[in-house]
PDB file of C-alpha atoms in Angstrom:
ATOM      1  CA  UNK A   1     -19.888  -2.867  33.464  1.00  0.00           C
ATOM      2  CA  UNK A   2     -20.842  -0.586  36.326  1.00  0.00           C
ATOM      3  CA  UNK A   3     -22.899   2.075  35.101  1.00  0.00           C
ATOM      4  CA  UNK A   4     -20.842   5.394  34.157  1.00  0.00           C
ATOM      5  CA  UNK A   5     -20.786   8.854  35.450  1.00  0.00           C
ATOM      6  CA  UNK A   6     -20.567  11.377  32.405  1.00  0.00           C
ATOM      7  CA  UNK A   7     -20.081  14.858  32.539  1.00  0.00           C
ATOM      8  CA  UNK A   8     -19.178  17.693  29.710  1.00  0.00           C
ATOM      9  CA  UNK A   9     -15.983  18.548  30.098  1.00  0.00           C
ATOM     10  CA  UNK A  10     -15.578  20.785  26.624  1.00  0.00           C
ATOM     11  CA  UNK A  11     -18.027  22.265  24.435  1.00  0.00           C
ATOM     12  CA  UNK A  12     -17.512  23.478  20.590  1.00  0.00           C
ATOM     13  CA  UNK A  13     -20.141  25.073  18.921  1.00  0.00           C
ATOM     14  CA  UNK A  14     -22.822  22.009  19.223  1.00  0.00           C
ATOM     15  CA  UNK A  15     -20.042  19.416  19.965  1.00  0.00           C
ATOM     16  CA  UNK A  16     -19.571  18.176  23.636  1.00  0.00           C
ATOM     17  CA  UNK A  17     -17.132  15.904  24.812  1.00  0.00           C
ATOM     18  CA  UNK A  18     -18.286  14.152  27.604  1.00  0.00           C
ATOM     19  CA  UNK A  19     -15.573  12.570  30.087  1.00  0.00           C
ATOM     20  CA  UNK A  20     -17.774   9.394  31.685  1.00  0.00           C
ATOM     21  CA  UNK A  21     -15.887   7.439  34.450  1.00  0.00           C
ATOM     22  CA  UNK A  22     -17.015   3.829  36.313  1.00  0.00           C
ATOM     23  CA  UNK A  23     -14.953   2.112  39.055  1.00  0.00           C
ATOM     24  CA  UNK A  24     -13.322   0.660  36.040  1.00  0.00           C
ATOM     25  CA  UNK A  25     -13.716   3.266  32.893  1.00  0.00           C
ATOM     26  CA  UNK A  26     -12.518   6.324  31.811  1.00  0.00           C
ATOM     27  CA  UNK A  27     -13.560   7.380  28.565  1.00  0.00           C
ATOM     28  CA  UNK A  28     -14.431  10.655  26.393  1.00  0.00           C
ATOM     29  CA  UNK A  29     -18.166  10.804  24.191  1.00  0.00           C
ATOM     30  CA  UNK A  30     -18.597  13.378  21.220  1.00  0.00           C
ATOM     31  CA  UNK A  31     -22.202  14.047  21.055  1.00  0.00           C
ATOM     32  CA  UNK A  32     -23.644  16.710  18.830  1.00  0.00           C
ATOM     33  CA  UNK A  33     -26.461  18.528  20.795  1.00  0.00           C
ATOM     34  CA  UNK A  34     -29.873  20.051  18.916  1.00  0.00           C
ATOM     35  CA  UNK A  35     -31.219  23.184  19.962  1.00  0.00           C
ATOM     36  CA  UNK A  36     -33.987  22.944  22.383  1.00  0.00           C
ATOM     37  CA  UNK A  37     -33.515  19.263  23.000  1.00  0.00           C
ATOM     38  CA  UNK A  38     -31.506  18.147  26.412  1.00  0.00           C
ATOM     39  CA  UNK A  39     -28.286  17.149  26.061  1.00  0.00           C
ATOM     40  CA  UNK A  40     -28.677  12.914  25.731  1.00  0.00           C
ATOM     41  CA  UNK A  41     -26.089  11.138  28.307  1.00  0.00           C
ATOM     42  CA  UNK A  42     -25.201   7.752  27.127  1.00  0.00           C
ATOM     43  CA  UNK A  43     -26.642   4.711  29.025  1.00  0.00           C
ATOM     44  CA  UNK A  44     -23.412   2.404  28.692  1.00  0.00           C
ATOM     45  CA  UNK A  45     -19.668   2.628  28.616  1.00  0.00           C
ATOM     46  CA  UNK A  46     -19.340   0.268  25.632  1.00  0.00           C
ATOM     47  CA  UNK A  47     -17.230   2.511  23.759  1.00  0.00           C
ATOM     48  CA  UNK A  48     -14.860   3.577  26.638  1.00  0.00           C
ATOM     49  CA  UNK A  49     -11.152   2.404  27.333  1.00  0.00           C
ATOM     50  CA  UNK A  50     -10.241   0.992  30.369  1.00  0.00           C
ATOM     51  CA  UNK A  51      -8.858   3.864  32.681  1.00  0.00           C
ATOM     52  CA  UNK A  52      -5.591   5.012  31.956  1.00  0.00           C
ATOM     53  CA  UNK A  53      -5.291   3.761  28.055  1.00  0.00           C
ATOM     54  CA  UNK A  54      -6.655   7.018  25.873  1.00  0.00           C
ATOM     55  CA  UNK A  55      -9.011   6.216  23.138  1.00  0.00           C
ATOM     56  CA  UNK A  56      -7.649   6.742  19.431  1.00  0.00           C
ATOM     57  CA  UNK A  57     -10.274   7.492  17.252  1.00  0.00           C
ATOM     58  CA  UNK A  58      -9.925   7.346  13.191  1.00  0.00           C
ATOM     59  CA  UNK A  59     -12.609   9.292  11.670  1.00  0.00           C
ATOM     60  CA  UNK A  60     -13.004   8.020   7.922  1.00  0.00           C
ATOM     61  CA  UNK A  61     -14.170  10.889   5.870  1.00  0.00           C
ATOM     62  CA  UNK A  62     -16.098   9.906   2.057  1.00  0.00           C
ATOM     63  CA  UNK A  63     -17.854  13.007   0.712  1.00  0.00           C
ATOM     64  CA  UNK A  64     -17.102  13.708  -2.656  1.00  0.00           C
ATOM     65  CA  UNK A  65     -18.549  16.920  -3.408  1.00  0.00           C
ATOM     66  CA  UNK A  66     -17.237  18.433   0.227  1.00  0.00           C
ATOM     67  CA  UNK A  67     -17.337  21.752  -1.048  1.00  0.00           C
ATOM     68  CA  UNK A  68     -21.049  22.031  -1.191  1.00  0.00           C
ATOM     69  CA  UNK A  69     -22.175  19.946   1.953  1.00  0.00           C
ATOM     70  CA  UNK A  70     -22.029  22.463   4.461  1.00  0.00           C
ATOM     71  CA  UNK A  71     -22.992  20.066   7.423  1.00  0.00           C
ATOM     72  CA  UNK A  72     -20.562  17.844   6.403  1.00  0.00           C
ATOM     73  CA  UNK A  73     -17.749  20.494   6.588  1.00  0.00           C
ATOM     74  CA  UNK A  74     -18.826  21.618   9.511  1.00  0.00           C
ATOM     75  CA  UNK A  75     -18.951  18.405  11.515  1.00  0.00           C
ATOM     76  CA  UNK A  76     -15.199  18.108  10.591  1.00  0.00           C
ATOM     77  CA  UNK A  77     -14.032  21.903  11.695  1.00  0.00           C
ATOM     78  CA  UNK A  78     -16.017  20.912  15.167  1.00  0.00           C
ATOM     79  CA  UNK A  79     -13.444  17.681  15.749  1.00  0.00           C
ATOM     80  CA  UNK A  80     -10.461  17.820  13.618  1.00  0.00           C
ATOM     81  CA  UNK A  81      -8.508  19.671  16.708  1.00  0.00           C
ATOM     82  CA  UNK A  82     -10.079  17.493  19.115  1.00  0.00           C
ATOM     83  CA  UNK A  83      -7.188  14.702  21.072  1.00  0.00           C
ATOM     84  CA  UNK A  84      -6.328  11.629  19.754  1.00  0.00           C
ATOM     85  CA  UNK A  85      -9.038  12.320  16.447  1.00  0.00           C
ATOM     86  CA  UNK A  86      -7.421  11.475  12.984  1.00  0.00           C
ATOM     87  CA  UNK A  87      -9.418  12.497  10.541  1.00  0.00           C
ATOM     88  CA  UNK A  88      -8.663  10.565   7.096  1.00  0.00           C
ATOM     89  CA  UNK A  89     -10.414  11.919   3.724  1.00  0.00           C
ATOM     90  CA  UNK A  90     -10.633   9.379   1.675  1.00  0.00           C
ATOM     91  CA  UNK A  91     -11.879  11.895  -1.693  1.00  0.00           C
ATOM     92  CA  UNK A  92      -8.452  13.529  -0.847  1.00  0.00           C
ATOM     93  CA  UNK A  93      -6.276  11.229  -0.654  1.00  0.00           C
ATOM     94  CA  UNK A  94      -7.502   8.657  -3.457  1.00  0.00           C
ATOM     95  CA  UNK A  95      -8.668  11.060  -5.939  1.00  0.00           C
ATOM     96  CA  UNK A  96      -7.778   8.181  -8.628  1.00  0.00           C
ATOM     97  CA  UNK A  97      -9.863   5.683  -6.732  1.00  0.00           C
ATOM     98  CA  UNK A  98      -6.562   3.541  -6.329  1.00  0.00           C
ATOM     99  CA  UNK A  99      -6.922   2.575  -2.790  1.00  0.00           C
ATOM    100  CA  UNK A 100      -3.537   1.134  -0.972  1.00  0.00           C
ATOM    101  CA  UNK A 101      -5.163  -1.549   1.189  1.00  0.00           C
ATOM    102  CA  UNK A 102      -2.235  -2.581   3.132  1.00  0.00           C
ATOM    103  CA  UNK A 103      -1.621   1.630   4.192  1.00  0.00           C
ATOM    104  CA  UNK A 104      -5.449   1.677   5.340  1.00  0.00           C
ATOM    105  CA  UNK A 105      -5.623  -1.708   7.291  1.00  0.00           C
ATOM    106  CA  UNK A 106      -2.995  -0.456   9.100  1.00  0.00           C
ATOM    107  CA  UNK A 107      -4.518   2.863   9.939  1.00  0.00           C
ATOM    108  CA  UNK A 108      -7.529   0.975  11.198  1.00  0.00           C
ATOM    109  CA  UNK A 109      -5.610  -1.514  13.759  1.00  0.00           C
ATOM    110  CA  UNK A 110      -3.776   1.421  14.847  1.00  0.00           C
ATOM    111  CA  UNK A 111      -6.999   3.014  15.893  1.00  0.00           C
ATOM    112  CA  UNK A 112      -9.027   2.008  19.039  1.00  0.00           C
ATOM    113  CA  UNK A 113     -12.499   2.919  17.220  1.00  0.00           C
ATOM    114  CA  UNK A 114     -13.613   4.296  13.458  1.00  0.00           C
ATOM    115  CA  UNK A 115     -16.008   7.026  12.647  1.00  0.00           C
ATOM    116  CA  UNK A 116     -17.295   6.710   9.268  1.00  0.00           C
ATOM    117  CA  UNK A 117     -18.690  10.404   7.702  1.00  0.00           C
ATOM    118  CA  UNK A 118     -20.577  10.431   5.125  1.00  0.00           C
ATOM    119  CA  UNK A 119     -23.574  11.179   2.876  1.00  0.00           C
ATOM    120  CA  UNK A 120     -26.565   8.994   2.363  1.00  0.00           C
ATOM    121  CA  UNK A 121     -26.487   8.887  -1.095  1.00  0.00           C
ATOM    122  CA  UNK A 122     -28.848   6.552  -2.723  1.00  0.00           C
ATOM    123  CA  UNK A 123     -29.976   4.643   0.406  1.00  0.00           C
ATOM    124  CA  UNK A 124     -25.861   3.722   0.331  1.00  0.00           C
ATOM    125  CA  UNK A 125     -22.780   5.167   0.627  1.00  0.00           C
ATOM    126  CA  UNK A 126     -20.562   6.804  -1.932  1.00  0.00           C
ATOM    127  CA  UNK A 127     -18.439   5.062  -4.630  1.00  0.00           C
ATOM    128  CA  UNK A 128     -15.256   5.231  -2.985  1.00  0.00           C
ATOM    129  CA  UNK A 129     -16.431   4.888   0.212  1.00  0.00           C
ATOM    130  CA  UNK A 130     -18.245   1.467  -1.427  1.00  0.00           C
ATOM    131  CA  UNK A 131     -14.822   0.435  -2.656  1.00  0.00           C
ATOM    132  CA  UNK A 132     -12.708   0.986   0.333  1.00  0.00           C
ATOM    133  CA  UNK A 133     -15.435  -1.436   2.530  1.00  0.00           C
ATOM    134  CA  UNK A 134     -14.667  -3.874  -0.308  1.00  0.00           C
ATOM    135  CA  UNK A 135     -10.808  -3.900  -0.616  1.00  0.00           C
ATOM    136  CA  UNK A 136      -9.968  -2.985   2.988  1.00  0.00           C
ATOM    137  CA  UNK A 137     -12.437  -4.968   4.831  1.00  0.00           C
ATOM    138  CA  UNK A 138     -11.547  -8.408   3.306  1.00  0.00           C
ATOM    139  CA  UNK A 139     -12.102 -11.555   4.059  1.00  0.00           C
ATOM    140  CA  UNK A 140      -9.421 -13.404   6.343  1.00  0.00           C
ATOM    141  CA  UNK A 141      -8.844 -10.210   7.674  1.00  0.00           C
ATOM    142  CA  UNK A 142     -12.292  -8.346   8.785  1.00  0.00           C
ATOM    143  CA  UNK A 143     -14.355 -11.261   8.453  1.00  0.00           C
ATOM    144  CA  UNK A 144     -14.211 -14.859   8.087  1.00  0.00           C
ATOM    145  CA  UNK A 145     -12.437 -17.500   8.885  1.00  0.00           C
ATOM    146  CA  UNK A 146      -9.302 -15.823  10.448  1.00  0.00           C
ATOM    147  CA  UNK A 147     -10.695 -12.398   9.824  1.00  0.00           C
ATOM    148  CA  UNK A 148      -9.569 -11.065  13.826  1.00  0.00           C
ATOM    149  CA  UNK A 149      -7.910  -7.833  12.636  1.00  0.00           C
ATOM    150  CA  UNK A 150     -10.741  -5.438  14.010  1.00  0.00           C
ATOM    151  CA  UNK A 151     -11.807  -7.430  17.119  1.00  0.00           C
ATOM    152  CA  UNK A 152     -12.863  -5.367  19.837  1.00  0.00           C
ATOM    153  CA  UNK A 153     -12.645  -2.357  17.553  1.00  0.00           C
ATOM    154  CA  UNK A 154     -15.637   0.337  17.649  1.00  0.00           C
ATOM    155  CA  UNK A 155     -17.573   1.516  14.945  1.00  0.00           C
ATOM    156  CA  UNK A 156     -19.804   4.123  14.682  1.00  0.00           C
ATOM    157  CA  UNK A 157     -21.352   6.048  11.445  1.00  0.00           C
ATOM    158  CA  UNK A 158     -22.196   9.657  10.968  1.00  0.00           C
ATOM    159  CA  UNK A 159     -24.502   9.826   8.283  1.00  0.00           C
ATOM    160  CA  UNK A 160     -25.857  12.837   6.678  1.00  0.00           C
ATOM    161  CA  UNK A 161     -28.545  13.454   4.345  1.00  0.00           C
ATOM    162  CA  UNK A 162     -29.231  16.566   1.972  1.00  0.00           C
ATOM    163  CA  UNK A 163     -32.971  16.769   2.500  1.00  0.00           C
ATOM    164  CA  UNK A 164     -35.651  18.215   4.884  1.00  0.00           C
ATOM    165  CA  UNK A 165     -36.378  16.560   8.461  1.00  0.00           C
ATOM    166  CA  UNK A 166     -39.862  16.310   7.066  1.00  0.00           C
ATOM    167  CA  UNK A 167     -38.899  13.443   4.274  1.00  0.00           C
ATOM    168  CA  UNK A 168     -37.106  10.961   6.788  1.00  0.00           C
ATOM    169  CA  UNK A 169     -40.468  11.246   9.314  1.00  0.00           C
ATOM    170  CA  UNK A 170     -42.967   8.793   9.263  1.00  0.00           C
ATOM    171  CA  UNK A 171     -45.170  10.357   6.132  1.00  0.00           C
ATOM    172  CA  UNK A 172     -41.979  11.498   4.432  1.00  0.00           C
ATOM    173  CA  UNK A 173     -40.772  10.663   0.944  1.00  0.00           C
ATOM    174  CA  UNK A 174     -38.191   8.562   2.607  1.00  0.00           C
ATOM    175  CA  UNK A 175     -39.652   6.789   4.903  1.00  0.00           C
TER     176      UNK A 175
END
């Protein structure tokens, strides 16, 4: 692909969407900015649309102690107005860990990309979060022989972690 032109276009607290545009792109980019550190503009157009087609984007929220994770609630008041973002708590809707596989497959093939959110909780992810990847994303249908049903589809993860900068560094305690 040629490479893409992006420019912010609308800016939320320390959310900006970026609108990036090729001869044959058009796409929008959430990035989160950090004070003090320029704004980073995204080398490829892998996760555009072609021009004309907007992007639906599912974002698949797993936190289940929401309450106290302020990042985590924060991250979702910054996008939950944004266009053609669906944001889908899994905590809240499956509170009985009885997951409807069939309902969430077809949330994620009517979806052009998925955002998973969630905390890093034990070098994983949480329980229900665990059990969704393991009923939804079967074989035959995700993977495998047969397994199609989220070709093309993008995938990114937003991860977030409840201790200092300083343990995830090179020295840190999680290293």
């Amino acid at each position: 692909l040629a490479p893409a032109v992006c420019r912010p276009f609308a800016e939320r607290g320390r959310f900006t969407m970026l609108r990036c545009t090729s001869s044959r792109l058009l796409c929008a980019i959430l990035i989160v900015s950090i004070p003090g550190r320029p704004l980073p503009m995204p080398k490829t157009t892998r996760a555009c649309q072609t021009a004309g087609t907007p992007m639906s984007l599912l974002l698949l929220y797993a936190h289940p102690a929401s309450n106290r994770s302020r990042l985590n609630r924060r991250l979702l008041s910054e996008v939950i107005e944004l266009p053609g973002v669906v944001v889908h708590d899994l905590y809240e809707e499956y509170p009985d860990f009885h997951i409807d596989v069939r309902r969430e497959q077809e949330l994620l093939s009517s979806h052009d990309a998925l955002v998973l959110q969630h905390p890093f909780y034990w070098y994983s992810v949480p329980a229900l979060l665990k059990q969704w990847m393991d009923l939804v994303l079967r074989y035959g249908w995700a993977y495998g022989k047969g397994g199609t049903a989220l070709q093309g589809k993008r995938w990114l993860t937003a991860v977030t972690t409840g201790g200092p900068e300083a343990a995830y560094e090179a020295q840190g305690s999680n290293r």
